Amino acid sequence: MSNFGFLKDYMQFKMFADAAIEAEKVLNTSPAMSAVGSRKAFELAVKWIYSADRTMGNPVGTLQNLIHRPEFVGFVDSKILRRAQALIRLGNEG
């Protein structure tokens, strides 16, 4: 059972549900691939946030650019942003 399986029950999360589930599936067998997949799922989730809230503008640019835009920084808790930075680094290294 996946921690992210519930996302498949909601059409609005279809954009990143499969990526999150796949990243979790490979965690025990390939942590590096899980990191890459987690980064991809996070990127898709960030783009979904931008598309769901039209007041944030277009989700154009790198993942780093998107998470540092003022409208995103104001939307997400600072602890999550710090963790996101670590996830992005790990995913890029994977």
mmCIF file with all atom_site columns, C-alpha atoms in Angstrom:
data_model
loop_
_atom_site.group_PDB
_atom_site.id
_atom_site.type_symbol
_atom_site.label_atom_id
_atom_site.label_alt_id
_atom_site.label_comp_id
_atom_site.label_asym_id
_atom_site.label_entity_id
_atom_site.label_seq_id
_atom_site.pdbx_PDB_ins_code
_atom_site.Cartn_x
_atom_site.Cartn_y
_atom_site.Cartn_z
_atom_site.occupancy
_atom_site.B_iso_or_equiv
_atom_site.pdbx_formal_charge
_atom_site.auth_seq_id
_atom_site.auth_comp_id
_atom_site.auth_asym_id
_atom_site.auth_atom_id
_atom_site.pdbx_PDB_model_num
ATOM 1  C CA . MET A 1 1  ? 0.000  0.000  0.000   1.00 0.00 ? 1  MET A CA 1
ATOM 2  C CA . SER A 1 2  ? 1.339  3.390  -0.988  1.00 0.00 ? 2  SER A CA 1
ATOM 3  C CA . ASN A 1 3  ? 1.310  6.512  1.133   1.00 0.00 ? 3  ASN A CA 1
ATOM 4  C CA . PHE A 1 4  ? 0.346  8.339  -2.054  1.00 0.00 ? 4  PHE A CA 1
ATOM 5  C CA . GLY A 1 5  ? -2.291 5.951  -3.387  1.00 0.00 ? 5  GLY A CA 1
ATOM 6  C CA . PHE A 1 6  ? -5.089 8.217  -2.214  1.00 0.00 ? 6  PHE A CA 1
ATOM 7  C CA . LEU A 1 7  ? -3.994 10.792 -4.809  1.00 0.00 ? 7  LEU A CA 1
ATOM 8  C CA . LYS A 1 8  ? -5.322 8.530  -7.565  1.00 0.00 ? 8  LYS A CA 1
ATOM 9  C CA . ASP A 1 9  ? -8.816 8.985  -6.141  1.00 0.00 ? 9  ASP A CA 1
ATOM 10 C CA . TYR A 1 10 ? -8.777 12.658 -7.146  1.00 0.00 ? 10 TYR A CA 1
ATOM 11 C CA . MET A 1 11 ? -8.631 13.671 -10.812 1.00 0.00 ? 11 MET A CA 1
ATOM 12 C CA . GLN A 1 12 ? -7.042 17.006 -9.928  1.00 0.00 ? 12 GLN A CA 1
ATOM 13 C CA . PHE A 1 13 ? -3.921 15.216 -8.613  1.00 0.00 ? 13 PHE A CA 1
ATOM 14 C CA . LYS A 1 14 ? -3.500 12.975 -11.653 1.00 0.00 ? 14 LYS A CA 1
ATOM 15 C CA . MET A 1 15 ? -0.631 15.141 -12.875 1.00 0.00 ? 15 MET A CA 1
ATOM 16 C CA . PHE A 1 16 ? 1.710  13.948 -10.106 1.00 0.00 ? 16 PHE A CA 1
ATOM 17 C CA . ALA A 1 17 ? 0.054  10.937 -8.435  1.00 0.00 ? 17 ALA A CA 1
ATOM 18 C CA . ASP A 1 18 ? 1.781  8.240  -10.480 1.00 0.00 ? 18 ASP A CA 1
ATOM 19 C CA . ALA A 1 19 ? 5.193  9.880  -10.109 1.00 0.00 ? 19 ALA A CA 1
ATOM 20 C CA . ALA A 1 20 ? 4.839  9.985  -6.316  1.00 0.00 ? 20 ALA A CA 1
ATOM 21 C CA . ILE A 1 21 ? 3.681  6.371  -6.155  1.00 0.00 ? 21 ILE A CA 1
ATOM 22 C CA . GLU A 1 22 ? 6.527  5.157  -8.378  1.00 0.00 ? 22 GLU A CA 1
ATOM 23 C CA . ALA A 1 23 ? 9.149  7.068  -6.386  1.00 0.00 ? 23 ALA A CA 1
ATOM 24 C CA . GLU A 1 24 ? 7.911  5.417  -3.221  1.00 0.00 ? 24 GLU A CA 1
ATOM 25 C CA . LYS A 1 25 ? 7.854  1.947  -4.821  1.00 0.00 ? 25 LYS A CA 1
ATOM 26 C CA . VAL A 1 26 ? 11.567 1.960  -5.635  1.00 0.00 ? 26 VAL A CA 1
ATOM 27 C CA . LEU A 1 27 ? 12.751 3.420  -2.316  1.00 0.00 ? 27 LEU A CA 1
ATOM 28 C CA . ASN A 1 28 ? 13.941 0.119  -0.836  1.00 0.00 ? 28 ASN A CA 1
ATOM 29 C CA . THR A 1 29 ? 15.516 -1.238 -4.004  1.00 0.00 ? 29 THR A CA 1
ATOM 30 C CA . SER A 1 30 ? 16.991 1.957  -5.420  1.00 0.00 ? 30 SER A CA 1
ATOM 31 C CA . PRO A 1 31 ? 17.178 4.969  -3.106  1.00 0.00 ? 31 PRO A CA 1
ATOM 32 C CA . ALA A 1 32 ? 18.901 7.045  -5.801  1.00 0.00 ? 32 ALA A CA 1
ATOM 33 C CA . MET A 1 33 ? 16.112 6.388  -8.286  1.00 0.00 ? 33 MET A CA 1
ATOM 34 C CA . SER A 1 34 ? 13.587 7.144  -5.568  1.00 0.00 ? 34 SER A CA 1
ATOM 35 C CA . ALA A 1 35 ? 15.259 10.519 -5.000  1.00 0.00 ? 35 ALA A CA 1
ATOM 36 C CA . VAL A 1 36 ? 15.106 11.294 -8.723  1.00 0.00 ? 36 VAL A CA 1
ATOM 37 C CA . GLY A 1 37 ? 11.467 10.199 -8.861  1.00 0.00 ? 37 GLY A CA 1
ATOM 38 C CA . SER A 1 38 ? 10.580 12.172 -5.739  1.00 0.00 ? 38 SER A CA 1
ATOM 39 C CA . ARG A 1 39 ? 12.116 15.296 -7.222  1.00 0.00 ? 39 ARG A CA 1
ATOM 40 C CA . LYS A 1 40 ? 10.100 14.757 -10.408 1.00 0.00 ? 40 LYS A CA 1
ATOM 41 C CA . ALA A 1 41 ? 6.887  14.216 -8.428  1.00 0.00 ? 41 ALA A CA 1
ATOM 42 C CA . PHE A 1 42 ? 7.594  17.388 -6.450  1.00 0.00 ? 42 PHE A CA 1
ATOM 43 C CA . GLU A 1 43 ? 8.201  19.360 -9.632  1.00 0.00 ? 43 GLU A CA 1
ATOM 44 C CA . LEU A 1 44 ? 4.913  18.143 -11.074 1.00 0.00 ? 44 LEU A CA 1
ATOM 45 C CA . ALA A 1 45 ? 3.133  19.007 -7.817  1.00 0.00 ? 45 ALA A CA 1
ATOM 46 C CA . VAL A 1 46 ? 4.602  22.527 -7.850  1.00 0.00 ? 46 VAL A CA 1
ATOM 47 C CA . LYS A 1 47 ? 3.455  23.015 -11.442 1.00 0.00 ? 47 LYS A CA 1
ATOM 48 C CA . TRP A 1 48 ? 0.040  21.735 -10.411 1.00 0.00 ? 48 TRP A CA 1
ATOM 49 C CA . ILE A 1 49 ? -0.115 24.339 -7.632  1.00 0.00 ? 49 ILE A CA 1
ATOM 50 C CA . TYR A 1 50 ? 0.612  27.072 -10.165 1.00 0.00 ? 50 TYR A CA 1
ATOM 51 C CA . SER A 1 51 ? -2.011 25.741 -12.570 1.00 0.00 ? 51 SER A CA 1
ATOM 52 C CA . ALA A 1 52 ? -4.621 25.327 -9.802  1.00 0.00 ? 52 ALA A CA 1
ATOM 53 C CA . ASP A 1 53 ? -4.151 28.881 -8.526  1.00 0.00 ? 53 ASP A CA 1
ATOM 54 C CA . ARG A 1 54 ? -4.203 31.165 -11.553 1.00 0.00 ? 54 ARG A CA 1
ATOM 55 C CA . THR A 1 55 ? -3.272 34.176 -9.390  1.00 0.00 ? 55 THR A CA 1
ATOM 56 C CA . MET A 1 56 ? 0.260  32.741 -9.069  1.00 0.00 ? 56 MET A CA 1
ATOM 57 C CA . GLY A 1 57 ? 1.039  33.160 -12.757 1.00 0.00 ? 57 GLY A CA 1
ATOM 58 C CA . ASN A 1 58 ? 2.374  30.708 -15.299 1.00 0.00 ? 58 ASN A CA 1
ATOM 59 C CA . PRO A 1 59 ? 4.559  27.830 -14.108 1.00 0.00 ? 59 PRO A CA 1
ATOM 60 C CA . VAL A 1 60 ? 7.411  28.745 -16.443 1.00 0.00 ? 60 VAL A CA 1
ATOM 61 C CA . GLY A 1 61 ? 11.020 28.299 -15.441 1.00 0.00 ? 61 GLY A CA 1
ATOM 62 C CA . THR A 1 62 ? 13.131 25.862 -13.514 1.00 0.00 ? 62 THR A CA 1
ATOM 63 C CA . LEU A 1 63 ? 11.912 24.207 -10.350 1.00 0.00 ? 63 LEU A CA 1
ATOM 64 C CA . GLN A 1 64 ? 14.305 26.417 -8.362  1.00 0.00 ? 64 GLN A CA 1
ATOM 65 C CA . ASN A 1 65 ? 12.815 29.531 -9.970  1.00 0.00 ? 65 ASN A CA 1
ATOM 66 C CA . LEU A 1 66 ? 9.269  28.375 -9.290  1.00 0.00 ? 66 LEU A CA 1
ATOM 67 C CA . ILE A 1 67 ? 9.761  27.650 -5.593  1.00 0.00 ? 67 ILE A CA 1
ATOM 68 C CA . HIS A 1 68 ? 11.550 30.948 -5.003  1.00 0.00 ? 68 HIS A CA 1
ATOM 69 C CA . ARG A 1 69 ? 8.951  33.181 -6.622  1.00 0.00 ? 69 ARG A CA 1
ATOM 70 C CA . PRO A 1 70 ? 7.368  35.441 -3.980  1.00 0.00 ? 70 PRO A CA 1
ATOM 71 C CA . GLU A 1 71 ? 3.876  34.093 -4.598  1.00 0.00 ? 71 GLU A CA 1
ATOM 72 C CA . PHE A 1 72 ? 5.082  30.523 -3.910  1.00 0.00 ? 72 PHE A CA 1
ATOM 73 C CA . VAL A 1 73 ? 7.211  31.459 -0.895  1.00 0.00 ? 73 VAL A CA 1
ATOM 74 C CA . GLY A 1 74 ? 4.169  33.169 0.606   1.00 0.00 ? 74 GLY A CA 1
ATOM 75 C CA . PHE A 1 75 ? 2.069  30.063 -0.032  1.00 0.00 ? 75 PHE A CA 1
ATOM 76 C CA . VAL A 1 76 ? 4.345  27.402 1.499   1.00 0.00 ? 76 VAL A CA 1
ATOM 77 C CA . ASP A 1 77 ? 5.695  27.058 5.026   1.00 0.00 ? 77 ASP A CA 1
ATOM 78 C CA . SER A 1 78 ? 9.424  27.797 5.349   1.00 0.00 ? 78 SER A CA 1
ATOM 79 C CA . LYS A 1 79 ? 10.120 24.317 6.780   1.00 0.00 ? 79 LYS A CA 1
ATOM 80 C CA . ILE A 1 80 ? 8.658  22.750 3.665   1.00 0.00 ? 80 ILE A CA 1
ATOM 81 C CA . LEU A 1 81 ? 10.781 25.014 1.459   1.00 0.00 ? 81 LEU A CA 1
ATOM 82 C CA . ARG A 1 82 ? 13.943 23.896 3.281   1.00 0.00 ? 82 ARG A CA 1
ATOM 83 C CA . ARG A 1 83 ? 12.976 20.264 2.847   1.00 0.00 ? 83 ARG A CA 1
ATOM 84 C CA . ALA A 1 84 ? 12.152 20.900 -0.787  1.00 0.00 ? 84 ALA A CA 1
ATOM 85 C CA . GLN A 1 85 ? 15.663 22.272 -1.308  1.00 0.00 ? 85 GLN A CA 1
ATOM 86 C CA . ALA A 1 86 ? 17.132 19.051 0.111   1.00 0.00 ? 86 ALA A CA 1
ATOM 87 C CA . LEU A 1 87 ? 14.825 16.955 -2.083  1.00 0.00 ? 87 LEU A CA 1
ATOM 88 C CA . ILE A 1 88 ? 15.801 18.903 -5.185  1.00 0.00 ? 88 ILE A CA 1
ATOM 89 C CA . ARG A 1 89 ? 19.538 18.489 -4.399  1.00 0.00 ? 89 ARG A CA 1
ATOM 90 C CA . LEU A 1 90 ? 19.159 14.750 -3.806  1.00 0.00 ? 90 LEU A CA 1
ATOM 91 C CA . GLY A 1 91 ? 17.068 14.316 -6.932  1.00 0.00 ? 91 GLY A CA 1
ATOM 92 C CA . ASN A 1 92 ? 19.554 16.212 -9.053  1.00 0.00 ? 92 ASN A CA 1
ATOM 93 C CA . GLU A 1 93 ? 22.439 14.107 -7.725  1.00 0.00 ? 93 GLU A CA 1
ATOM 94 C CA . GLY A 1 94 ? 20.596 10.794 -8.211  1.00 0.00 ? 94 GLY A CA 1
#
